[in-house]
CSV table of C-alpha atoms and ligand atoms in Angstrom, one decimal:
chain,number,residue,atom,x,y,z
W,1,MET,CA,115.6,125.6,103.0
W,2,ARG,CA,117.7,122.5,102.8
W,3,VAL,CA,121.9,122.9,103.0
W,4,ILE,CA,123.9,120.6,100.8
W,5,THR,CA,127.5,119.9,101.2
W,6,THR,CA,127.5,117.6,97.9
W,7,ILE,CA,127.7,117.7,94.8
W,8,GLN,CA,126.2,114.4,93.9
W,9,GLU,CA,123.4,115.2,96.3
W,10,MET,CA,122.8,118.1,94.9
W,11,GLN,CA,123.0,117.1,91.2
W,12,THR,CA,120.2,114.3,92.4
W,13,GLU,CA,117.7,117.1,93.8
W,14,ILE,CA,118.0,119.2,90.5
W,15,ILE,CA,117.5,116.1,88.4
W,16,LYS,CA,114.4,115.5,90.1
W,17,LEU,CA,113.4,119.0,89.9
W,18,LYS,CA,113.8,119.3,86.6
W,19,SER,CA,111.9,115.9,85.7
W,20,GLN,CA,109.0,118.0,86.9
W,21,SER,CA,110.1,120.9,84.6
W,22,LYS,CA,110.9,123.4,87.7
W,23,SER,CA,113.0,126.4,86.4
W,24,ILE,CA,116.3,127.1,88.5
W,25,GLY,CA,117.8,130.2,89.5
W,26,PHE,CA,120.8,130.6,90.7
W,27,VAL,CA,123.0,132.6,92.4
W,28,PRO,CA,126.5,131.6,93.3
W,29,THR,CA,128.2,133.5,96.4
W,30,MET,CA,131.3,133.4,98.4
W,31,GLY,CA,129.1,133.8,101.5
W,32,PHE,CA,129.3,136.9,103.7
W,33,LEU,CA,126.2,137.8,102.3
W,34,HIS,CA,125.1,141.6,102.2
W,35,GLU,CA,122.2,143.8,100.4
W,36,GLY,CA,123.7,142.9,96.9
W,37,HIS,CA,123.5,139.4,97.2
W,38,LEU,CA,120.0,139.6,98.6
W,39,THR,CA,119.1,141.3,95.6
W,40,LEU,CA,120.3,138.7,93.8
W,41,LEU,CA,118.4,136.2,95.2
W,42,LYS,CA,114.8,138.3,95.5
W,43,ARG,CA,115.2,139.1,91.7
W,44,ALA,CA,116.2,134.5,91.3
W,45,ARG,CA,112.9,134.2,93.7
W,46,LEU,CA,110.7,136.3,91.1
W,47,ASP,CA,112.0,134.8,88.3
W,48,ASN,CA,111.9,130.8,89.3
W,49,ASP,CA,110.4,127.8,90.6
W,50,ILE,CA,113.3,126.6,92.5
W,51,VAL,CA,116.4,129.1,93.8
W,52,VAL,CA,119.8,127.7,94.7
W,53,LEU,CA,122.1,130.1,96.7
W,54,SER,CA,125.6,128.9,96.6
W,55,ILE,CA,128.4,129.6,99.2
W,56,PHE,CA,131.8,128.7,98.0
W,57,VAL,CA,135.1,131.0,99.0
W,58,ASN,CA,137.1,129.6,96.4
W,59,PRO,CA,140.7,129.7,96.1
W,60,LEU,CA,141.4,129.1,92.9
W,61,GLN,CA,140.2,132.4,92.2
W,62,PHE,CA,142.4,134.1,95.3
W,63,GLY,CA,146.2,135.2,94.3
W,64,PRO,CA,149.1,134.2,96.3
W,65,THR,CA,149.5,137.6,98.3
W,66,GLU,CA,145.2,138.3,98.1
W,67,ASP,CA,142.7,138.2,100.9
W,68,PHE,CA,141.8,134.4,100.9
W,69,ALA,CA,142.8,133.4,104.9
W,70,THR,CA,140.9,136.6,106.1
W,71,TYR,CA,137.8,137.0,103.7
W,72,PRO,CA,134.8,137.7,105.7
W,73,ARG,CA,133.0,134.1,106.5
W,74,ASP,CA,129.9,133.9,108.8
W,75,PHE,CA,127.9,130.4,107.5
W,76,ALA,CA,125.4,131.1,110.6
W,77,LYS,CA,124.2,134.5,109.3
W,78,ASP,CA,124.2,133.6,105.8
W,79,GLN,CA,121.9,130.5,106.3
W,80,SER,CA,119.1,132.8,108.2
W,81,LEU,CA,119.5,135.5,105.2
W,82,ALA,CA,119.1,132.9,102.7
W,83,GLU,CA,116.4,131.1,104.5
W,84,CYS,CA,114.6,134.9,104.9
W,85,GLU,CA,114.9,135.4,101.6
W,86,GLY,CA,112.7,132.3,100.2
W,87,ALA,CA,116.1,130.2,98.8
W,88,ASP,CA,115.3,126.1,98.5
W,89,PHE,CA,119.1,124.7,98.6
W,90,LEU,CA,122.0,126.6,100.3
W,91,PHE,CA,124.8,124.4,98.7
W,92,TYR,CA,127.6,124.9,100.9
W,93,PRO,CA,130.8,122.6,99.7
W,94,SER,CA,134.1,122.2,101.6
W,95,VAL,CA,137.1,123.0,99.4
W,96,GLU,CA,138.1,119.2,99.4
W,97,GLU,CA,134.6,118.9,97.9
W,98,MET,CA,135.0,121.0,95.3
W,99,TYR,CA,138.7,120.2,94.7
W,100,PRO,CA,139.5,116.6,95.6
W,101,HIS,CA,142.8,116.2,94.0
W,102,SER,CA,144.8,118.3,91.6
W,103,SER,CA,142.6,119.0,88.8
W,104,SER,CA,143.8,117.6,85.4
W,105,VAL,CA,141.9,120.1,83.8
W,106,SER,CA,140.9,123.7,84.3
W,107,VAL,CA,139.3,126.8,82.3
W,108,VAL,CA,141.5,129.4,80.7
W,109,VAL,CA,139.6,132.2,79.9
W,110,ASN,CA,141.5,133.8,76.5
W,111,GLU,CA,139.4,137.4,76.2
W,112,ARG,CA,138.6,140.8,78.3
W,113,THR,CA,140.6,139.4,81.0
W,114,ASP,CA,144.1,141.6,80.4
W,115,VAL,CA,142.1,144.9,81.7
W,116,LEU,CA,140.5,146.4,84.8
W,117,CYS,CA,140.8,143.5,87.7
W,118,GLY,CA,142.5,140.6,85.6
W,119,LYS,CA,145.4,142.9,84.6
W,120,SER,CA,146.5,142.9,88.1
W,121,ARG,CA,145.2,139.7,89.4
W,122,PRO,CA,146.5,137.1,86.8
W,123,GLY,CA,144.7,133.8,86.9
W,124,HIS,CA,141.7,135.3,89.0
W,125,PHE,CA,139.0,134.7,86.2
W,126,ASP,CA,140.7,131.2,85.2
W,127,GLY,CA,139.5,130.6,89.0
W,128,VAL,CA,135.9,132.0,88.7
W,129,ALA,CA,135.5,130.4,85.0
W,130,THR,CA,136.7,126.6,86.2
W,131,VAL,CA,134.6,126.9,89.8
W,132,LEU,CA,131.9,128.4,87.6
W,133,THR,CA,132.0,125.4,84.8
W,134,LYS,CA,131.5,122.8,88.0
W,135,LEU,CA,129.1,124.8,89.6
W,136,PHE,CA,127.0,125.2,86.8
W,137,ASN,CA,127.1,121.6,86.3
W,138,THR,CA,126.0,120.5,89.5
W,139,VAL,CA,123.3,123.0,90.0
W,140,MET,CA,122.5,123.1,86.2
W,141,PRO,CA,120.4,126.3,86.6
W,142,THR,CA,118.1,127.9,84.0
W,143,ARG,CA,119.2,131.2,84.8
W,144,ALA,CA,122.0,132.5,86.7
W,145,TYR,CA,122.1,136.0,88.4
W,146,PHE,CA,125.5,138.0,88.8
W,147,GLY,CA,125.4,141.5,90.3
W,148,LYS,CA,127.2,144.2,87.8
W,149,LYS,CA,129.5,145.4,90.4
W,150,ASP,CA,131.8,143.2,89.0
W,151,ALA,CA,131.1,144.5,85.5
W,152,GLN,CA,134.2,142.5,84.2
W,153,GLN,CA,133.2,139.0,85.4
W,154,VAL,CA,129.5,139.7,83.7
W,155,ALA,CA,131.7,139.9,80.7
W,156,VAL,CA,133.5,136.6,81.1
W,157,VAL,CA,130.6,135.0,82.2
W,158,ALA,CA,128.7,136.3,79.7
W,159,GLY,CA,131.6,134.2,76.9
W,160,LEU,CA,131.8,131.2,79.2
W,161,ILE,CA,128.1,130.4,78.9
W,162,THR,CA,128.1,131.2,75.2
W,163,ASP,CA,131.8,129.2,74.4
W,164,PHE,CA,130.9,126.0,76.4
W,165,ASN,CA,127.1,126.2,75.6
W,166,PHE,CA,125.8,126.3,79.1
W,167,PRO,CA,121.8,126.3,78.5
W,168,ILE,CA,122.1,128.9,80.9
W,169,GLU,CA,120.3,132.5,80.7
W,170,LEU,CA,123.0,135.3,82.1
W,171,ILE,CA,120.9,137.7,84.5
W,172,PRO,CA,122.7,140.9,85.1
W,173,VAL,CA,121.8,142.8,88.1
W,174,ASP,CA,122.4,146.9,88.9
W,175,ILE,CA,124.7,147.7,92.0
W,176,VAL,CA,122.9,148.2,95.2
W,177,ARG,CA,124.9,150.7,97.0
W,178,GLU,CA,124.8,152.5,100.1
W,179,GLU,CA,122.8,155.6,101.1
W,180,ASP,CA,125.8,157.4,100.8
W,181,GLY,CA,126.5,155.9,97.3
W,182,LEU,CA,129.3,153.3,98.1
W,183,ALA,CA,128.8,150.0,96.4
W,184,LYS,CA,128.0,147.3,98.9
W,185,SER,CA,130.6,144.6,99.2
W,186,SER,CA,131.4,142.2,101.8
W,187,ARG,CA,134.8,143.5,101.7
W,188,ASN,CA,133.4,147.3,103.3
W,189,VAL,CA,133.5,146.1,106.9
W,190,ASN,CA,137.3,146.1,106.4
W,191,LEU,CA,137.8,149.7,106.0
W,192,LEU,CA,138.6,151.6,108.8
W,193,PRO,CA,136.5,154.5,110.1
W,194,GLU,CA,138.1,157.3,107.9
W,195,GLU,CA,138.3,155.7,104.8
W,196,ARG,CA,134.9,154.7,105.5
W,197,ARG,CA,134.2,158.2,105.1
W,198,GLN,CA,136.4,159.0,101.9
W,199,ALA,CA,135.2,155.7,100.3
W,200,VAL,CA,132.0,157.9,99.0
W,201,VAL,CA,134.5,160.0,96.5
W,202,LEU,CA,134.2,156.7,94.3
W,203,TYR,CA,131.0,156.6,93.2
W,204,LYS,CA,130.8,160.6,93.6
W,205,SER,CA,133.9,160.6,91.1
W,206,LEU,CA,131.6,158.2,88.4
W,207,THR,CA,128.7,160.1,88.7
W,208,THR,CA,130.5,163.8,88.2
W,209,ALA,CA,132.5,161.4,84.9
W,210,LYS,CA,128.7,160.7,83.9
W,211,GLU,CA,127.6,164.4,84.3
W,212,THR,CA,130.7,166.1,82.5
W,213,ILE,CA,130.2,163.5,79.2
W,214,GLU,CA,126.6,164.4,79.4
W,215,GLY,CA,127.8,168.6,79.2
W,216,GLY,CA,129.6,167.1,75.9
W,217,GLU,CA,133.0,165.6,76.7
W,218,ARG,CA,134.2,162.4,75.0
W,219,ASN,CA,137.5,162.3,75.5
W,220,PRO,CA,138.4,159.2,77.5
W,221,GLN,CA,141.6,160.5,79.1
W,222,THR,CA,140.0,163.6,79.8
W,223,ILE,CA,137.8,161.7,81.9
W,224,LYS,CA,139.8,159.4,83.4
W,225,ASN,CA,142.3,162.7,84.6
W,226,LEU,CA,139.1,163.6,86.3
W,227,VAL,CA,138.1,160.4,88.2
W,228,SER,CA,141.9,160.0,89.0
W,229,ASN,CA,142.4,163.3,90.7
W,230,MET,CA,139.2,163.6,92.6
W,231,ILE,CA,140.3,160.2,94.2
W,232,ARG,CA,144.1,161.0,94.6
W,233,SER,CA,142.9,164.6,96.3
W,234,GLU,CA,139.8,163.4,98.6
W,235,THR,CA,140.9,159.8,99.5
W,236,ASN,CA,144.0,158.4,101.0
W,237,GLY,CA,143.6,155.7,98.5
W,238,LEU,CA,145.9,153.8,96.2
W,239,ILE,CA,144.7,154.0,92.7
W,240,ASP,CA,144.9,150.4,90.9
W,241,TYR,CA,143.2,151.8,88.2
W,242,VAL,CA,140.8,154.3,86.3
W,243,GLU,CA,139.5,153.1,82.8
W,244,ILE,CA,137.3,153.5,80.6
W,245,TYR,CA,136.5,150.6,77.9
W,246,SER,CA,133.6,149.5,75.6
W,247,TYR,CA,131.1,147.2,77.0
W,248,PRO,CA,130.9,144.4,77.3
W,249,GLN,CA,134.1,143.7,74.4
W,250,LEU,CA,136.8,145.5,76.9
W,251,LYS,CA,138.5,147.6,74.3
W,252,ALA,CA,139.9,150.5,74.2
W,253,LEU,CA,138.1,153.6,73.3
W,254,GLU,CA,139.4,157.0,71.0
W,255,ASN,CA,136.4,158.8,71.5
W,256,ILE,CA,133.6,157.9,74.3
W,257,ASP,CA,131.2,156.7,71.8
W,258,GLY,CA,128.2,153.4,72.4
W,259,PRO,CA,127.9,151.5,75.3
W,260,CYS,CA,130.7,151.8,78.0
W,261,ILE,CA,132.1,151.4,81.0
W,262,ILE,CA,134.0,153.7,83.4
W,263,ALA,CA,135.5,151.3,86.2
W,264,LEU,CA,137.8,151.9,88.6
W,265,ALA,CA,140.0,149.9,91.8
W,266,VAL,CA,141.3,151.9,94.5
W,267,LYS,CA,143.2,150.2,97.5
W,268,PHE,CA,143.0,151.6,101.2
W,269,SER,CA,145.3,150.0,103.7
W,270,LYS,CA,143.3,146.5,104.1
W,271,VAL,CA,140.7,146.6,101.3
W,272,ARG,CA,140.7,147.0,97.4
W,273,LEU,CA,137.4,148.2,96.5
W,274,ILE,CA,136.1,148.2,93.0
W,275,ASP,CA,133.3,150.5,91.6
W,276,ASN,CA,131.9,151.2,88.2
W,277,ILE,CA,128.9,152.9,85.8
W,278,ILE,CA,127.8,151.5,82.7
W,279,LEU,CA,126.8,153.9,80.1
W,280,GLU,CA,125.0,154.3,76.3
W,281,VAL,CA,126.8,156.9,75.1
W,282,SER,CA,125.4,158.9,71.7
W,283,LYS,CA,127.1,161.7,69.5
W,284,GLU,CA,124.8,164.5,70.6
W,285,ILE,CA,125.7,166.5,74.0
W,286,GLY,CA,123.5,165.0,76.7
W,287,GLY,CA,122.9,161.6,74.7
W,288,VAL,CA,123.4,159.4,77.9
W,289,LYS,CA,121.6,156.9,79.3
F,1,LIG,O1,131.4,137.3,92.3
F,1,LIG,C1,132.0,136.0,93.4
F,1,LIG,O2,131.6,136.1,94.3
F,1,LIG,C2,132.8,135.0,92.6
F,1,LIG,O3,133.3,135.5,91.8
F,1,LIG,C3,132.2,133.6,92.3
F,1,LIG,C4,130.8,134.5,90.9
F,1,LIG,C5,130.8,133.2,93.3
F,1,LIG,C6,132.5,132.5,91.7
F,1,LIG,O4,133.5,132.5,92.7
């Protein structure tokens, strides 16, 4: 595996590989790799001739009060994990390489951002879309892999790829969970031991919601109350949101019907966790996939 730190060198390598008709699988990350990322890498390895992993903690997508400075970083470990998963290139640019001067152009996302995480993180998805535009132009992937844990990010990236005509196939990959159901995240290390025990309730509340919908409940507010009450009574976490929307449009629903997402964000003392389930709901009782 080769580590590349400059945009120009990465582009030169990719152009060479593309001239040999190699397919390029791309896994963009902010590092501190966990099993969720490794699943994306494994999937990319299966589908493509060449696998590129990027590690870049993107300052543009963090708000002024967010955890850019304390975001966990461990390059040496990431490098050996990427190598074990068979990545061919690790693109690891500095902030100066990615943003050498104040930018004269940036990407603004118009839809799917005023709900869920986007609502409480103004500008976050603009930062994500801007860095991905730069990364896509650097790595020129055939396929790009994103975890469904950040389902809103998947919806935004789908819009970016379509609207800007990137010749890239978007591959959304299922959430990887700990044995007790907690969705894997780089940020889980910042949970206090008691909070880690409580955090299992997040997924438990989503599966209870799914079972209740399977039992015939179709009122979004009833489901939202059920999830919120479980989190309030069984954790010290502060609910940022519990929502149900159509997916991937992320529009409010009068009745739970068709593809939808139940998504939540909960703040613990040093970390904010997100989780979701995407359901295909039909009108009949029990009609949930
Ligand atoms: O999901 C992430 O880690 C980031 O938002 C991404 C896609 C690497 C862009 O910085």
